[in-house]
PDB file of C-alpha atoms in Angstrom:
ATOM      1  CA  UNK A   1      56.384   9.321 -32.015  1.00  0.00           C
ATOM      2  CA  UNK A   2      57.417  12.452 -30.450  1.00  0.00           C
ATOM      3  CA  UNK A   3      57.789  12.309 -26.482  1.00  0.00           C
ATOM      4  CA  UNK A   4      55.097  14.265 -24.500  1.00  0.00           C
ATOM      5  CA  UNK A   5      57.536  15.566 -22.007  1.00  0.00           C
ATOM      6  CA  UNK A   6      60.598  16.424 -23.980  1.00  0.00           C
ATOM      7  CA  UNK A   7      59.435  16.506 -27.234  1.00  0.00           C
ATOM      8  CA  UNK A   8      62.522  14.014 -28.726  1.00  0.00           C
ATOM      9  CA  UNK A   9      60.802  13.080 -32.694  1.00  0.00           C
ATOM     10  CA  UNK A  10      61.788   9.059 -31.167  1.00  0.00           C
ATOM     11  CA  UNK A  11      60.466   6.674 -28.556  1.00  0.00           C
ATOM     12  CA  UNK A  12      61.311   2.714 -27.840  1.00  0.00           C
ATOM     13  CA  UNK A  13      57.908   0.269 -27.699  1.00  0.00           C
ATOM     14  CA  UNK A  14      58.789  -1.798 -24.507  1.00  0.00           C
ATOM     15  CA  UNK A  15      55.599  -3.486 -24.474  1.00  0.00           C
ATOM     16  CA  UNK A  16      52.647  -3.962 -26.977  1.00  0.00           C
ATOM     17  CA  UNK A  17      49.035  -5.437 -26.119  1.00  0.00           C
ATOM     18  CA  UNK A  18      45.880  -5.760 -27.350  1.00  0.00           C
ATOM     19  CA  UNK A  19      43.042  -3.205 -26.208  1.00  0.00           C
ATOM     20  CA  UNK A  20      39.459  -2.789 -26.741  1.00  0.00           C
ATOM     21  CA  UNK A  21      38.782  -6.285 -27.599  1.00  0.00           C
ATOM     22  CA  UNK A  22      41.391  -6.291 -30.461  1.00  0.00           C
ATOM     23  CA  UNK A  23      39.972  -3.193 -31.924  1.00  0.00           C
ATOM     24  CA  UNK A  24      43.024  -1.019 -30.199  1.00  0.00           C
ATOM     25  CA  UNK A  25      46.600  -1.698 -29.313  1.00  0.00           C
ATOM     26  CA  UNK A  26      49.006   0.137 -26.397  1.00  0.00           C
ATOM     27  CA  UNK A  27      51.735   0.514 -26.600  1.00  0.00           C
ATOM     28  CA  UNK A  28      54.248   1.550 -23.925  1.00  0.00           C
ATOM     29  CA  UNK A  29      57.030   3.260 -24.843  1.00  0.00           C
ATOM     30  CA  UNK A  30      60.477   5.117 -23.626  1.00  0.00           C
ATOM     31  CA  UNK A  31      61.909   8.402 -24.570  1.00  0.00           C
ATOM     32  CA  UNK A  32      65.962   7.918 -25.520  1.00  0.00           C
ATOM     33  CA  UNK A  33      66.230  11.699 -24.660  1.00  0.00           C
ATOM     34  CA  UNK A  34      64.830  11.868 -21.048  1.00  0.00           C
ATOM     35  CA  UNK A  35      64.102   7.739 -20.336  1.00  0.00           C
ATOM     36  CA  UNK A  36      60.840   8.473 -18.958  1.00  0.00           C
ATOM     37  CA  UNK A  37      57.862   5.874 -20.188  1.00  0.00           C
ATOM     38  CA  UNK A  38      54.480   6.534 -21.648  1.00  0.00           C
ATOM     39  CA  UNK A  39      51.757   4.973 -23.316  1.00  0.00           C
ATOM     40  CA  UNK A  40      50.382   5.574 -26.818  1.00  0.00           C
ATOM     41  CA  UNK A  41      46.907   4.269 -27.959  1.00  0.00           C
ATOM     42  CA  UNK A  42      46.569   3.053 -31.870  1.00  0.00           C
ATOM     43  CA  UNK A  43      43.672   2.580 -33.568  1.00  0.00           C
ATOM     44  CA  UNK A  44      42.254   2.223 -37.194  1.00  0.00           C
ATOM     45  CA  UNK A  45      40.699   5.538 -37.862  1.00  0.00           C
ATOM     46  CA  UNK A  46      36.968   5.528 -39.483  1.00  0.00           C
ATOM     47  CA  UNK A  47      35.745   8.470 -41.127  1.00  0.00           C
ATOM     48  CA  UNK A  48      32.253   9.321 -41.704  1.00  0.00           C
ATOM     49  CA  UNK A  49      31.228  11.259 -44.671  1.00  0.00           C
ATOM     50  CA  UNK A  50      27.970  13.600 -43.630  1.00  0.00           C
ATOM     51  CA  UNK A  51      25.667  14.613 -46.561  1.00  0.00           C
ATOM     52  CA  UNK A  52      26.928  17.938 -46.960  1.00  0.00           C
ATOM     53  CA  UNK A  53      30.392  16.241 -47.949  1.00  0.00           C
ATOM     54  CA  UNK A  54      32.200  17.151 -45.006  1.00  0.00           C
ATOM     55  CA  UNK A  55      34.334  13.962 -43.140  1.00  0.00           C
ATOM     56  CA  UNK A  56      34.749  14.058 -39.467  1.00  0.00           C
ATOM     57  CA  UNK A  57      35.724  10.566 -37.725  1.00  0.00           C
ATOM     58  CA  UNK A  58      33.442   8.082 -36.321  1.00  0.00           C
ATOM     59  CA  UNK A  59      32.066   8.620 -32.777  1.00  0.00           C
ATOM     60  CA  UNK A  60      30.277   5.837 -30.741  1.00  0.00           C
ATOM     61  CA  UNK A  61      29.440   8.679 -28.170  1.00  0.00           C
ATOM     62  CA  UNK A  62      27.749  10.051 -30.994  1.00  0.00           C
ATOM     63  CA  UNK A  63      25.917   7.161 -32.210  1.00  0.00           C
ATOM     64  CA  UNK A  64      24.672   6.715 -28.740  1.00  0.00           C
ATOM     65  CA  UNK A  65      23.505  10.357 -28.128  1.00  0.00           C
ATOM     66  CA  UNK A  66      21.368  10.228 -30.998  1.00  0.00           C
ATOM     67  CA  UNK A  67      20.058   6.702 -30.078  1.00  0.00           C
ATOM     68  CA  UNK A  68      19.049   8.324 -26.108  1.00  0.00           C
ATOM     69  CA  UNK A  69      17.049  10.917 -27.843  1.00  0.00           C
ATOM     70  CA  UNK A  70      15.478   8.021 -29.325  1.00  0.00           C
ATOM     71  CA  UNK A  71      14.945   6.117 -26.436  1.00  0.00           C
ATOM     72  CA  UNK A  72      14.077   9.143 -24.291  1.00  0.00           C
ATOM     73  CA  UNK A  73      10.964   7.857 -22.314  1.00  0.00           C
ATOM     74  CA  UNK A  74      11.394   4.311 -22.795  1.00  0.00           C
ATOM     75  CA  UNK A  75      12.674   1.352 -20.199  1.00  0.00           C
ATOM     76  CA  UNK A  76      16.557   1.619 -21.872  1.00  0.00           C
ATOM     77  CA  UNK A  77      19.119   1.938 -19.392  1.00  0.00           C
ATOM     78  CA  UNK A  78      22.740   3.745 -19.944  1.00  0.00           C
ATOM     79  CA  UNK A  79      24.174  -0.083 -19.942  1.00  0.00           C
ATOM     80  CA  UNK A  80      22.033  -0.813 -22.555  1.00  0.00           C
ATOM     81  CA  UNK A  81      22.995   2.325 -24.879  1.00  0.00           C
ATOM     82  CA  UNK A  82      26.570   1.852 -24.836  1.00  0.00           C
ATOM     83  CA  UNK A  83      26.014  -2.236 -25.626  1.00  0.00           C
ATOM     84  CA  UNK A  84      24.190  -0.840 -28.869  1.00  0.00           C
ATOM     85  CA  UNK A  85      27.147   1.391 -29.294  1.00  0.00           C
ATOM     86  CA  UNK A  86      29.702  -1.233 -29.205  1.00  0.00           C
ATOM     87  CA  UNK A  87      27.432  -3.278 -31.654  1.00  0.00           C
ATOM     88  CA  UNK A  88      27.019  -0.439 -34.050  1.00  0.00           C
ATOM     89  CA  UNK A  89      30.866   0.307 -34.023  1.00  0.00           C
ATOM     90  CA  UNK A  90      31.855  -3.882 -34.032  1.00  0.00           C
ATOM     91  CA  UNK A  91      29.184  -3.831 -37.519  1.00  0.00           C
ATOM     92  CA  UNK A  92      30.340  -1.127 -38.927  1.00  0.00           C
ATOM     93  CA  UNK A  93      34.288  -1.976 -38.317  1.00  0.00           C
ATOM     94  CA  UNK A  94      33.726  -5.426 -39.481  1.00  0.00           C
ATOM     95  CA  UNK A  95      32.601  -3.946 -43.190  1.00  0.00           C
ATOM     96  CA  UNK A  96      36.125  -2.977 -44.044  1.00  0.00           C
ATOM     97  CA  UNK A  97      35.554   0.221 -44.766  1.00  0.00           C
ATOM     98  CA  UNK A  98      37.844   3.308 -43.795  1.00  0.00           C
ATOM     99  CA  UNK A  99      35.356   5.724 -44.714  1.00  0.00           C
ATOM    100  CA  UNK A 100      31.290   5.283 -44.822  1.00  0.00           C
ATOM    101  CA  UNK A 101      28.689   7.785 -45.123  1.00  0.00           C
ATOM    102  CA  UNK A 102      25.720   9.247 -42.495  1.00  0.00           C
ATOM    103  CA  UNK A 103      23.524   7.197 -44.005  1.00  0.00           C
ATOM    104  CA  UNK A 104      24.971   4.144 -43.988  1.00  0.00           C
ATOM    105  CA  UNK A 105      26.008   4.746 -39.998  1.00  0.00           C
ATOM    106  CA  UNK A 106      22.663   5.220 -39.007  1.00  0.00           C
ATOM    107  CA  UNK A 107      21.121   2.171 -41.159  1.00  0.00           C
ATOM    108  CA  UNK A 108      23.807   0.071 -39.474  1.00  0.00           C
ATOM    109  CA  UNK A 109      21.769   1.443 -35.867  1.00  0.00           C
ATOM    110  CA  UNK A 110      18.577   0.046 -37.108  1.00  0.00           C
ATOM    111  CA  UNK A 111      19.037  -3.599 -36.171  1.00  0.00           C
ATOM    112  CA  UNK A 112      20.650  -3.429 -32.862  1.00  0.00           C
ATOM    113  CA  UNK A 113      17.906  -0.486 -32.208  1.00  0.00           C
ATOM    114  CA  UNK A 114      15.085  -3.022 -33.398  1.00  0.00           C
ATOM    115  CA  UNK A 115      16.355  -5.315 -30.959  1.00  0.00           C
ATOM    116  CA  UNK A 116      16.379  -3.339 -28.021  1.00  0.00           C
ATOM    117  CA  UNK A 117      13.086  -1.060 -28.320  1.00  0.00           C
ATOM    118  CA  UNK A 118      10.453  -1.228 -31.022  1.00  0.00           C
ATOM    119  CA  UNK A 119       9.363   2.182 -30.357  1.00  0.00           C
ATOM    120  CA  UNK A 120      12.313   3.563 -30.375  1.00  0.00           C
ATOM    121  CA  UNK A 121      13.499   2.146 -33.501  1.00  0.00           C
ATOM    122  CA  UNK A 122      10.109   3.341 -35.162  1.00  0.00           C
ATOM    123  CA  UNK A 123      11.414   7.158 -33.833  1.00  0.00           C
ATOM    124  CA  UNK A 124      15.177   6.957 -35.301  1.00  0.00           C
ATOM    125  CA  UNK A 125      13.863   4.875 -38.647  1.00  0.00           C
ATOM    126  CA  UNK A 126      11.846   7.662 -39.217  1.00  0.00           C
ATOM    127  CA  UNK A 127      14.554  10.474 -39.107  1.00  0.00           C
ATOM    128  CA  UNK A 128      17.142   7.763 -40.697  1.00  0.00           C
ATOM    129  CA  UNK A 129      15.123   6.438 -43.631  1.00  0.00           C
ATOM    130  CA  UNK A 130      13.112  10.100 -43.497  1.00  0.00           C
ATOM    131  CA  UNK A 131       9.678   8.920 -43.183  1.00  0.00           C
ATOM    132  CA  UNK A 132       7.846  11.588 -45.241  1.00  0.00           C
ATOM    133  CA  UNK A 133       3.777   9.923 -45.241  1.00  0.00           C
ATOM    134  CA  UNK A 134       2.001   7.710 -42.902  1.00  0.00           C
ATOM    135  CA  UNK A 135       2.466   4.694 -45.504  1.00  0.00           C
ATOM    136  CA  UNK A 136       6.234   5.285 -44.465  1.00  0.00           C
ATOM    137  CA  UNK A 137       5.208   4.517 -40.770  1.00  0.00           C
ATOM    138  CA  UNK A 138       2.331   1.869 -41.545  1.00  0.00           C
ATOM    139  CA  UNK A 139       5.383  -0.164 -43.551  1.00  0.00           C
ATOM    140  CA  UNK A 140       7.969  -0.016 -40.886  1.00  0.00           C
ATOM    141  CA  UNK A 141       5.311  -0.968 -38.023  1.00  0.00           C
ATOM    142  CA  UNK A 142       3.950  -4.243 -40.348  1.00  0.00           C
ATOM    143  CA  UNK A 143       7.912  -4.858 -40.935  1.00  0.00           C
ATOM    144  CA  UNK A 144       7.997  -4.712 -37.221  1.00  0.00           C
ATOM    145  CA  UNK A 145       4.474  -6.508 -36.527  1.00  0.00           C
ATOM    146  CA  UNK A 146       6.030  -9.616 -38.811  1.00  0.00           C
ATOM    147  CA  UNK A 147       9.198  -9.732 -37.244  1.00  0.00           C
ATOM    148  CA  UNK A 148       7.580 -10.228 -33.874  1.00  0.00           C
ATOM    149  CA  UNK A 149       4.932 -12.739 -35.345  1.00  0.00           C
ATOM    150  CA  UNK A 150       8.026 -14.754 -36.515  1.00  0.00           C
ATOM    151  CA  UNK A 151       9.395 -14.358 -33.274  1.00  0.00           C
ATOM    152  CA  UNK A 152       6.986 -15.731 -31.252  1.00  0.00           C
ATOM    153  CA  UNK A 153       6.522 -18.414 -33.866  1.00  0.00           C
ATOM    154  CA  UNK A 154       9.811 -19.438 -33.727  1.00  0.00           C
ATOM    155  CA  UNK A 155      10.134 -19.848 -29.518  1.00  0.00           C
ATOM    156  CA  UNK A 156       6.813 -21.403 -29.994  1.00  0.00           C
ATOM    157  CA  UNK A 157       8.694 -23.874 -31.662  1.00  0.00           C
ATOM    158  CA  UNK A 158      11.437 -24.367 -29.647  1.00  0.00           C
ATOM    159  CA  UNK A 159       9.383 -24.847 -26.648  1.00  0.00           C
ATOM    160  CA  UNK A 160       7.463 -27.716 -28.103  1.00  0.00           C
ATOM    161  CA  UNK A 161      10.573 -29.678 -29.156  1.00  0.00           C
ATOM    162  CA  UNK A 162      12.074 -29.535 -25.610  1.00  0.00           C
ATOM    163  CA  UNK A 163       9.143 -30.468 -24.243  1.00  0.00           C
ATOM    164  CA  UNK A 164       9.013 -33.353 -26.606  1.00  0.00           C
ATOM    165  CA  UNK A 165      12.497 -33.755 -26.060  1.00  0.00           C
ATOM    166  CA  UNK A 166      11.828 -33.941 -21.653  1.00  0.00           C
ATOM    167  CA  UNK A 167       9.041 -36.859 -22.360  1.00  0.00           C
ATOM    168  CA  UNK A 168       9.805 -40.512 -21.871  1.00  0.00           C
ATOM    169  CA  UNK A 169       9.614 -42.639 -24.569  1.00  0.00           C
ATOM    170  CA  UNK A 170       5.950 -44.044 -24.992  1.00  0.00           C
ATOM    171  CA  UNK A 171       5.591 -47.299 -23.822  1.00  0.00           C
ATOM    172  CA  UNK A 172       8.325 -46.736 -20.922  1.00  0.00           C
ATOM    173  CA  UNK A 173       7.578 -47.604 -17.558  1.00  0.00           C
ATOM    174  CA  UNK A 174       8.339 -44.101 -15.365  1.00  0.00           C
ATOM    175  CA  UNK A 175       8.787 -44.966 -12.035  1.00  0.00           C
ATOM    176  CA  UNK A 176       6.184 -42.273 -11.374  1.00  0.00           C
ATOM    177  CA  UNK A 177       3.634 -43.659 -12.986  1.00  0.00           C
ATOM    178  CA  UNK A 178       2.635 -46.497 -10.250  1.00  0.00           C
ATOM    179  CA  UNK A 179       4.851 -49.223 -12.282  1.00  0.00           C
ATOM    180  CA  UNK A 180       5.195 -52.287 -10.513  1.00  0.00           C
ATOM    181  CA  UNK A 181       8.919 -51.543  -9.563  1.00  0.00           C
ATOM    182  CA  UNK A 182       7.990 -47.961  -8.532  1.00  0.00           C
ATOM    183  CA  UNK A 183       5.351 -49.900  -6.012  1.00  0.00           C
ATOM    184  CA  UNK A 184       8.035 -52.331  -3.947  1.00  0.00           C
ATOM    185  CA  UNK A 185       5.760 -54.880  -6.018  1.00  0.00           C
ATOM    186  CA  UNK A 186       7.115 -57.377  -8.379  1.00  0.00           C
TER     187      UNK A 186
END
């Protein structure tokens, strides 16, 4: 590592730690030639491959640009676009892969994006997956119409078996219930 200010090709690492939630380390370093300290940034590079071949690297400020356009018009707030960024980049780290194409970048949008906007994910599935007929768009909203229905199913659920779960056993005497012992009677 070359030093910024006096250009000497060597540097000392006088401290390392853990950045970015693990997905970065810094480093601070020292310069033999001039002693002055500075801090270096490493992280594992991830290229994207676009369809016309050409590589540039991955950019979660571009993921999240194309998202807003998305979103334009709909209750999603800044905080709430770079969360979905962070997802997509945590998904698409967590594959492995150095290098992974357009494609597979914005399929790895869709379930955060389902999550966080229906409509919107109905607007970026269609430019991701190129919706190219109205069957295209009737499929995605039934995918979308079951998902919810299983949803709403599923807290259904939950909700019953707490309730059943806050109950008292039947047969118990609740001291609400005008029990002899709830009374002062005995």
């Amino acid at each position: 590592m070359h030093c910024p200010f006096c250009r000497h090709p060597g540097s000392r690492v006088t401290d390392s730690r853990a950045a970015d939630d693990g997905a970065a380390i810094r480093r601070r370093r020292q310069c033999p030639g001039c002693s002055r300290r500075f801090t270096t940034m490493e992280t594992c590079s991830l290229t994207v491959i676009k369809r016309s071949g050409a590589a540039e690297p991955f950019s979660r400020a571009k993921i999240i640009s194309s998202v807003r356009k998305a979103c334009q018009g709909r209750p999603v707030t800044e905080d709430m676009l770079a969360r979905l960024g962070q997802q997509v980049e945590d998904a698409v780290r967590a594959t492995g892969a150095a290098e992974l194409t357009a494609h597979d970048t914005g399929l790895a949008v869709l379930g955060p994006l389902r999550e966080l906007d229906p409509v919107a994910y109905l607007r970026y599935a269609s430019v991701c997956k190129a919706f190219d007929s109205l069957e295209d768009f009737e499929a995605a909203v039934t995918g979308l119409s079951a998902g919810a229905a299983a949803l709403i199913e599923d807290l259904t659920a939950q909700t019953e078996t707490r309730a059943a779960a806050a109950r008292p056993p039947a047969g118990h005497a609740d001291d609400r219930t005008g029990s002899p012992a709830a009374d002062g009677r005995k």
